[in-house]
Amino acid sequence: MKIFHTADWHLGKIVQGVHMTEDQRHVLEQLIEAARTERPDAVIVAGDLYDRAVPPTDAVRLLDDVLSEIVLDLGIPVIAVAGNHDSPNRLHFGSGFMKEKGFHMAGILERDAAPVILDDEHGEVHFHCLPFADPSVVRALYEDDSVTNHDEAMRCLLEHRCGNLDTAARHVLVGHAFVTPGAEPEENTSTSERPLSVGGAEYVDAGRFGKFHYTALGHLHRAHAVGNPLVRYSGSPLKYSISEETHNKGFLCVELDGEGRVSAEHRPLVPRRDMRTVEGTLAEVLEMPHSEDYVFVRLLDETPVLYPMERMRSVFPNALHVSRVMPVRPDATDKPARRMDEMDDAGMFRAFHEEITGSAPDEETEELFRSVLDELLANEHETVKEAVKR
Amino acid sequence: MKIFHTADWHLGKIVQGVHMTEDQRHVLEQLIEAARTERPDAVIVAGDLYDRAVPPTDAVRLLDDVLSEIVLDLGIPVIAVAGNHDSPNRLHFGSGFMKEKGFHMAGILERDAAPVILDDEHGEVHFHCLPFADPSVVRALYEDDSVTNHDEAMRCLLEHRCGNLDTAARHVLVGHAFVTPGAEPEENTSTSERPLSVGGAEYVDAGRFGKFHYTALGHLHRAHAVGNPLVRYSGSPLKYSISEETHNKGFLCVELDGEGRVSAEHRPLVPRRDMRTVEGTLAEVLEMPHSEDYVFVRLLDETPVLYPMERMRSVFPNALHVSRVMPVRPDATDKPARRMDEMDDAGMFRAFHEEITGSAPDEETEELFRSVLDELLANEHETVKEAVKR
């Protein structure tokens, strides 16, 4: 059985004020094209179909279009679960009608939902669909007070929903969670993933999925296997923050043979516009080749730059962000802070100049500072005298 | 063919701060029960399924429940169009999947949508579904600049979508519009219907529907035939404002025989709580029999009433509104207004008293006014004198 595993579409996402819908349509059309060519037996979307509970209507249209093409036109089932960004109830609407046409949407976490069962020449494959749910929801649903974090919630869910797997069938888990080896924190995160909870309570131990032939996960945006090659994130199909700059975006093509052995291959998707960092002085950046990419510009100029975004647009019309990178002296944090109240005005200025530029002000600069300060203080005295007169 | 015609469910409606979802479930369960007993061939919902574009999630659940019961459990097709309160895109989601299970949802106005075709022993019945659309949308969709109001929009839609009806079939139009005899204003309105546009541009001439065997309308909340017994509003299943107090709420059971002859019968739905006006002095109201109804209380007391809502709740725990009714003299508007600058203080007081209570003040009241006024004026003189001293 061939399965396309994808997740974290985040339809309706806005990055730095820019709607990503056209970028999303661009990569999802490649996914549809791959499905048309390769004819997988199923497409999994492991949560966060939308970026928010009430997505913009063009995102609703896009999802409807993509699902209709894959399921109705190509006849390939889609198996999806709600993620932490989705509204369970809104995504669940109509799922009773749609499943018989091949769109299996688990929006609401149901106590006793049956797996989606598909067949190939080797027999049945059971897809166990666990939409994202807060531990408090799981605790109430199964009346299990021991559920206090996401790892316990997963244990509880797997006990109740997958406690008694049919040994004649192969089993795939579809879930949306923050899974790490041994429920430990890890590095595979991006700023575009919304934390599920704080203080480590969000991690689920990858070891919990030992009984499945494959575990198709969503939530983390980098494609990777979690300790074990059978437990995988497909990653998002697009970069949704500059912290994902180095990710290879795409989807997974998973082959499940008759013995339940799995091979997973990452298939790249080509974005309409890449998202990347550009670094240099303004003069250097303005000499770079023109590009439509979504660039985050880091300016290295030491002197002020006026209207940097406007000037950047001549080279990078879709620049999303410009920042100034201030040089930091390597020993800046080692020095004991001097107390301000022990310094005179000139000393304070000298310390400030050193802090910002890394070197003491020269003679001329100190003289300029002194004359400006004197003038300001003189003016202040005048102002006070006039106020007293009135 | 037997058709249940209903409309204007307004799921998610809030009246005076009270969520109507349980009241809506209560009457829709009666609709489901009637469908179970009578086995109609179709149920029409002529727009405004939801009260707003983004309904609360419990309204989404309720709609999913009701549709699942009628279509999936009872096997009776539902044919629905979006109304002016609905979001076309959001309601349209998944319609491609759902129609084959028997839920036909026209959310977006499509240029060339085919009618929904159902059969009975006499042949085909074509349901032409026109979701609500603004004239500007119709004008753009069909590139017809003559469309400037709702009546023209309907003409244009009927020309393009129903210009060439199959004469061997029977035809039902399903629409959501403000239809009046001759596109004239009329009285059948309620404050819970949102105006479609202003200045008469919202009216559609009932004469436009002459070619249909039956026209099933939504928008106006009172069940009525528009000039012609073949063009009907089912009305809403519940009272959604006190201006609908005298409506008989329910749905229509429409029989369409093999010759295309129609009979329509109004079937009442019993609300969980009625919505009605209660009138009397506070003392009278507090003696009325206890009731859970949604009452709007009109208090006739001539003297001030403190905390009227709190006191009312002992008899009417679900009272939604309390107002004071001030007696108005029948001749109040006939008298020429007297000019204030021609009156002295006592004369002004006398006029005010007459205006408010309908009679001149008695001797004692005038005396009381004079003494209070004198005291106030004396105080004012003191205040002025003191201010001058400072």
PDB file of N, CA and C in Angstrom, chain A residues 50 54-57 60-61 63-64 67-68 71-72 87 89-90 92-98 100-103 108, chain B residues 50 54-57 60-61 63-64 67-68 71-72 87 89-90 92-98 100-103 108:
ATOM      1  N   TYR A  50      -6.146  23.969   8.600  1.00  0.00           N
ATOM      2  CA  TYR A  50      -6.279  25.423   8.583  1.00  0.00           C
ATOM      3  C   TYR A  50      -5.319  26.024   9.604  1.00  0.00           C
ATOM      4  N   VAL A  54     -11.366  29.801  12.648  1.00  0.00           N
ATOM      5  CA  VAL A  54     -12.240  30.369  11.619  1.00  0.00           C
ATOM      6  C   VAL A  54     -11.356  30.887  10.495  1.00  0.00           C
ATOM      7  N   PRO A  55     -11.082  30.044   9.509  1.00  0.00           N
ATOM      8  CA  PRO A  55     -10.162  30.445   8.440  1.00  0.00           C
ATOM      9  C   PRO A  55     -10.847  31.408   7.484  1.00  0.00           C
ATOM     10  N   PRO A  56     -10.061  32.195   6.726  1.00  0.00           N
ATOM     11  CA  PRO A  56     -10.673  33.061   5.718  1.00  0.00           C
ATOM     12  C   PRO A  56     -11.358  32.218   4.641  1.00  0.00           C
ATOM     13  N   THR A  57     -12.352  32.805   3.981  1.00  0.00           N
ATOM     14  CA  THR A  57     -13.144  31.998   3.046  1.00  0.00           C
ATOM     15  C   THR A  57     -12.321  31.506   1.860  1.00  0.00           C
ATOM     16  N   VAL A  60     -11.057  28.226   2.836  1.00  0.00           N
ATOM     17  CA  VAL A  60     -12.125  27.218   2.792  1.00  0.00           C
ATOM     18  C   VAL A  60     -12.295  26.727   1.346  1.00  0.00           C
ATOM     19  N   ARG A  61     -12.294  27.686   0.410  1.00  0.00           N
ATOM     20  CA  ARG A  61     -12.398  27.318  -1.011  1.00  0.00           C
ATOM     21  C   ARG A  61     -11.240  26.431  -1.445  1.00  0.00           C
ATOM     22  N   LEU A  63      -9.291  24.445   0.354  1.00  0.00           N
ATOM     23  CA  LEU A  63      -9.375  23.087   0.909  1.00  0.00           C
ATOM     24  C   LEU A  63     -10.431  22.280   0.155  1.00  0.00           C
ATOM     25  N   ASP A  64     -11.562  22.909  -0.104  1.00  0.00           N
ATOM     26  CA  ASP A  64     -12.638  22.227  -0.835  1.00  0.00           C
ATOM     27  C   ASP A  64     -12.131  21.799  -2.224  1.00  0.00           C
ATOM     28  N   LEU A  67      -9.421  18.852  -1.850  1.00  0.00           N
ATOM     29  CA  LEU A  67     -10.047  17.582  -1.461  1.00  0.00           C
ATOM     30  C   LEU A  67     -10.903  17.034  -2.596  1.00  0.00           C
ATOM     31  N   SER A  68     -11.642  17.928  -3.271  1.00  0.00           N
ATOM     32  CA  SER A  68     -12.506  17.463  -4.363  1.00  0.00           C
ATOM     33  C   SER A  68     -11.665  16.836  -5.467  1.00  0.00           C
ATOM     34  N   VAL A  71     -10.081  13.376  -3.948  1.00  0.00           N
ATOM     35  CA  VAL A  71     -11.050  12.336  -3.581  1.00  0.00           C
ATOM     36  C   VAL A  71     -12.055  12.086  -4.706  1.00  0.00           C
ATOM     37  N   LEU A  72     -12.682  13.171  -5.200  1.00  0.00           N
ATOM     38  CA  LEU A  72     -13.782  12.968  -6.159  1.00  0.00           C
ATOM     39  C   LEU A  72     -13.237  12.734  -7.572  1.00  0.00           C
ATOM     40  N   SER A  87     -10.566  24.090  14.347  1.00  0.00           N
ATOM     41  CA  SER A  87     -11.744  23.980  15.202  1.00  0.00           C
ATOM     42  C   SER A  87     -12.329  22.589  15.011  1.00  0.00           C
ATOM     43  N   ASN A  89     -15.156  21.152  15.888  1.00  0.00           N
ATOM     44  CA  ASN A  89     -16.548  21.121  15.439  1.00  0.00           C
ATOM     45  C   ASN A  89     -16.712  21.597  14.004  1.00  0.00           C
ATOM     46  N   ARG A  90     -16.004  22.666  13.656  1.00  0.00           N
ATOM     47  CA  ARG A  90     -16.169  23.207  12.304  1.00  0.00           C
ATOM     48  C   ARG A  90     -15.609  22.238  11.273  1.00  0.00           C
ATOM     49  N   HIS A  92     -15.383  19.064  11.618  1.00  0.00           N
ATOM     50  CA  HIS A  92     -16.130  17.810  11.667  1.00  0.00           C
ATOM     51  C   HIS A  92     -17.433  17.869  10.865  1.00  0.00           C
ATOM     52  N   PHE A  93     -17.930  19.102  10.612  1.00  0.00           N
ATOM     53  CA  PHE A  93     -19.238  19.251   9.955  1.00  0.00           C
ATOM     54  C   PHE A  93     -19.303  18.451   8.659  1.00  0.00           C
ATOM     55  N   GLY A  94     -20.338  17.642   8.529  1.00  0.00           N
ATOM     56  CA  GLY A  94     -20.575  16.908   7.292  1.00  0.00           C
ATOM     57  C   GLY A  94     -19.737  15.645   7.147  1.00  0.00           C
ATOM     58  N   SER A  95     -18.911  15.332   8.173  1.00  0.00           N
ATOM     59  CA  SER A  95     -18.012  14.186   8.005  1.00  0.00           C
ATOM     60  C   SER A  95     -18.804  12.885   7.815  1.00  0.00           C
ATOM     61  N   GLY A  96     -19.998  12.833   8.402  1.00  0.00           N
ATOM     62  CA  GLY A  96     -20.848  11.655   8.203  1.00  0.00           C
ATOM     63  C   GLY A  96     -21.237  11.466   6.741  1.00  0.00           C
ATOM     64  N   PHE A  97     -21.409  12.593   6.038  1.00  0.00           N
ATOM     65  CA  PHE A  97     -21.766  12.532   4.618  1.00  0.00           C
ATOM     66  C   PHE A  97     -20.551  12.212   3.748  1.00  0.00           C
ATOM     67  N   MET A  98     -19.406  12.758   4.158  1.00  0.00           N
ATOM     68  CA  MET A  98     -18.261  12.768   3.263  1.00  0.00           C
ATOM     69  C   MET A  98     -17.462  11.482   3.299  1.00  0.00           C
ATOM     70  N   GLU A 100     -18.274   8.431   3.101  1.00  0.00           N
ATOM     71  CA  GLU A 100     -18.596   7.382   2.138  1.00  0.00           C
ATOM     72  C   GLU A 100     -18.126   7.726   0.734  1.00  0.00           C
ATOM     73  N   LYS A 101     -17.823   9.009   0.507  1.00  0.00           N
ATOM     74  CA  LYS A 101     -17.195   9.381  -0.763  1.00  0.00           C
ATOM     75  C   LYS A 101     -15.679   9.303  -0.672  1.00  0.00           C
ATOM     76  N   GLY A 102     -15.143   8.985   0.516  1.00  0.00           N
ATOM     77  CA  GLY A 102     -13.700   8.803   0.632  1.00  0.00           C
ATOM     78  C   GLY A 102     -12.959   9.910   1.347  1.00  0.00           C
ATOM     79  N   PHE A 103     -13.694  10.880   1.921  1.00  0.00           N
ATOM     80  CA  PHE A 103     -12.999  11.884   2.735  1.00  0.00           C
ATOM     81  C   PHE A 103     -13.321  11.590   4.203  1.00  0.00           C
ATOM     82  N   ILE A 108     -13.731  16.093  15.710  1.00  0.00           N
ATOM     83  CA  ILE A 108     -13.980  15.933  17.143  1.00  0.00           C
ATOM     84  C   ILE A 108     -13.375  14.608  17.603  1.00  0.00           C
TER      85      ILE A 108
ATOM     86  N   TYR B  50     -28.021  29.321   9.134  1.00  0.00           N
ATOM     87  CA  TYR B  50     -27.365  29.914  10.296  1.00  0.00           C
ATOM     88  C   TYR B  50     -27.797  31.369  10.432  1.00  0.00           C
ATOM     89  N   VAL B  54     -20.273  33.263  10.608  1.00  0.00           N
ATOM     90  CA  VAL B  54     -19.491  32.351  11.438  1.00  0.00           C
ATOM     91  C   VAL B  54     -20.341  32.004  12.657  1.00  0.00           C
ATOM     92  N   PRO B  55     -21.113  30.925  12.554  1.00  0.00           N
ATOM     93  CA  PRO B  55     -22.023  30.570  13.648  1.00  0.00           C
ATOM     94  C   PRO B  55     -21.243  29.961  14.808  1.00  0.00           C
ATOM     95  N   PRO B  56     -21.814  29.993  16.028  1.00  0.00           N
ATOM     96  CA  PRO B  56     -21.147  29.329  17.146  1.00  0.00           C
ATOM     97  C   PRO B  56     -21.077  27.822  16.895  1.00  0.00           C
ATOM     98  N   THR B  57     -20.091  27.173  17.540  1.00  0.00           N
ATOM     99  CA  THR B  57     -19.876  25.756  17.216  1.00  0.00           C
ATOM    100  C   THR B  57     -21.057  24.879  17.620  1.00  0.00           C
ATOM    101  N   VAL B  60     -23.220  24.683  14.700  1.00  0.00           N
ATOM    102  CA  VAL B  60     -22.636  23.805  13.676  1.00  0.00           C
ATOM    103  C   VAL B  60     -22.961  22.343  14.017  1.00  0.00           C
ATOM    104  N   ARG B  61     -22.807  22.010  15.297  1.00  0.00           N
ATOM    105  CA  ARG B  61     -23.146  20.646  15.744  1.00  0.00           C
ATOM    106  C   ARG B  61     -24.616  20.341  15.487  1.00  0.00           C
ATOM    107  N   LEU B  63     -26.742  21.649  13.315  1.00  0.00           N
ATOM    108  CA  LEU B  63     -27.049  21.465  11.889  1.00  0.00           C
ATOM    109  C   LEU B  63     -26.551  20.099  11.414  1.00  0.00           C
ATOM    110  N   ASP B  64     -25.352  19.740  11.843  1.00  0.00           N
ATOM    111  CA  ASP B  64     -24.795  18.439  11.450  1.00  0.00           C
ATOM    112  C   ASP B  64     -25.699  17.311  11.961  1.00  0.00           C
ATOM    113  N   LEU B  67     -29.162  17.307   9.921  1.00  0.00           N
ATOM    114  CA  LEU B  67     -28.990  16.830   8.544  1.00  0.00           C
ATOM    115  C   LEU B  67     -28.649  15.342   8.527  1.00  0.00           C
ATOM    116  N   SER B  68     -27.800  14.926   9.465  1.00  0.00           N
ATOM    117  CA  SER B  68     -27.420  13.517   9.506  1.00  0.00           C
ATOM    118  C   SER B  68     -28.653  12.647   9.755  1.00  0.00           C
ATOM    119  N   VAL B  71     -31.036  12.936   6.451  1.00  0.00           N
ATOM    120  CA  VAL B  71     -30.473  12.409   5.204  1.00  0.00           C
ATOM    121  C   VAL B  71     -29.893  11.013   5.392  1.00  0.00           C
ATOM    122  N   LEU B  72     -29.028  10.851   6.419  1.00  0.00           N
ATOM    123  CA  LEU B  72     -28.325   9.572   6.543  1.00  0.00           C
ATOM    124  C   LEU B  72     -29.196   8.524   7.227  1.00  0.00           C
ATOM    125  N   SER B  87     -22.781  32.407   5.192  1.00  0.00           N
ATOM    126  CA  SER B  87     -21.561  32.613   4.404  1.00  0.00           C
ATOM    127  C   SER B  87     -21.598  31.623   3.240  1.00  0.00           C
ATOM    128  N   ASN B  89     -19.384  30.650   1.017  1.00  0.00           N
ATOM    129  CA  ASN B  89     -18.236  29.741   0.946  1.00  0.00           C
ATOM    130  C   ASN B  89     -18.223  28.725   2.067  1.00  0.00           C
ATOM    131  N   ARG B  90     -18.528  29.187   3.269  1.00  0.00           N
ATOM    132  CA  ARG B  90     -18.469  28.261   4.401  1.00  0.00           C
ATOM    133  C   ARG B  90     -19.556  27.195   4.286  1.00  0.00           C
ATOM    134  N   HIS B  92     -20.860  26.150   1.558  1.00  0.00           N
ATOM    135  CA  HIS B  92     -20.642  25.352   0.348  1.00  0.00           C
ATOM    136  C   HIS B  92     -19.616  24.242   0.553  1.00  0.00           C
ATOM    137  N   PHE B  93     -18.770  24.401   1.604  1.00  0.00           N
ATOM    138  CA  PHE B  93     -17.676  23.450   1.801  1.00  0.00           C
ATOM    139  C   PHE B  93     -18.190  22.006   1.841  1.00  0.00           C
ATOM    140  N   GLY B  94     -17.579  21.159   1.037  1.00  0.00           N
ATOM    141  CA  GLY B  94     -17.907  19.738   1.063  1.00  0.00           C
ATOM    142  C   GLY B  94     -19.156  19.381   0.288  1.00  0.00           C
ATOM    143  N   SER B  95     -19.806  20.374  -0.359  1.00  0.00           N
ATOM    144  CA  SER B  95     -21.080  20.057  -1.022  1.00  0.00           C
ATOM    145  C   SER B  95     -20.890  19.031  -2.137  1.00  0.00           C
ATOM    146  N   GLY B  96     -19.719  19.049  -2.748  1.00  0.00           N
ATOM    147  CA  GLY B  96     -19.425  18.045  -3.784  1.00  0.00           C
ATOM    148  C   GLY B  96     -19.441  16.635  -3.223  1.00  0.00           C
ATOM    149  N   PHE B  97     -19.018  16.494  -1.957  1.00  0.00           N
ATOM    150  CA  PHE B  97     -19.008  15.173  -1.314  1.00  0.00           C
ATOM    151  C   PHE B  97     -20.407  14.777  -0.854  1.00  0.00           C
ATOM    152  N   MET B  98     -21.156  15.792  -0.394  1.00  0.00           N
ATOM    153  CA  MET B  98     -22.378  15.480   0.344  1.00  0.00           C
ATOM    154  C   MET B  98     -23.582  15.241  -0.554  1.00  0.00           C
ATOM    155  N   GLU B 100     -24.007  13.444  -3.113  1.00  0.00           N
ATOM    156  CA  GLU B 100     -24.312  12.068  -3.506  1.00  0.00           C
ATOM    157  C   GLU B 100     -24.903  11.253  -2.378  1.00  0.00           C
ATOM    158  N   LYS B 101     -24.753  11.740  -1.145  1.00  0.00           N
ATOM    159  CA  LYS B 101     -25.437  11.091  -0.035  1.00  0.00           C
ATOM    160  C   LYS B 101     -26.828  11.696   0.161  1.00  0.00           C
ATOM    161  N   GLY B 102     -27.172  12.725  -0.608  1.00  0.00           N
ATOM    162  CA  GLY B 102     -28.521  13.269  -0.514  1.00  0.00           C
ATOM    163  C   GLY B 102     -28.631  14.618   0.156  1.00  0.00           C
ATOM    164  N   PHE B 103     -27.484  15.250   0.476  1.00  0.00           N
ATOM    165  CA  PHE B 103     -27.560  16.613   1.007  1.00  0.00           C
ATOM    166  C   PHE B 103     -27.078  17.559  -0.091  1.00  0.00           C
ATOM    167  N   ILE B 108     -22.602  28.795  -2.723  1.00  0.00           N
ATOM    168  CA  ILE B 108     -22.126  29.793  -3.685  1.00  0.00           C
ATOM    169  C   ILE B 108     -23.072  29.801  -4.886  1.00  0.00           C
TER     170      ILE B 108
END
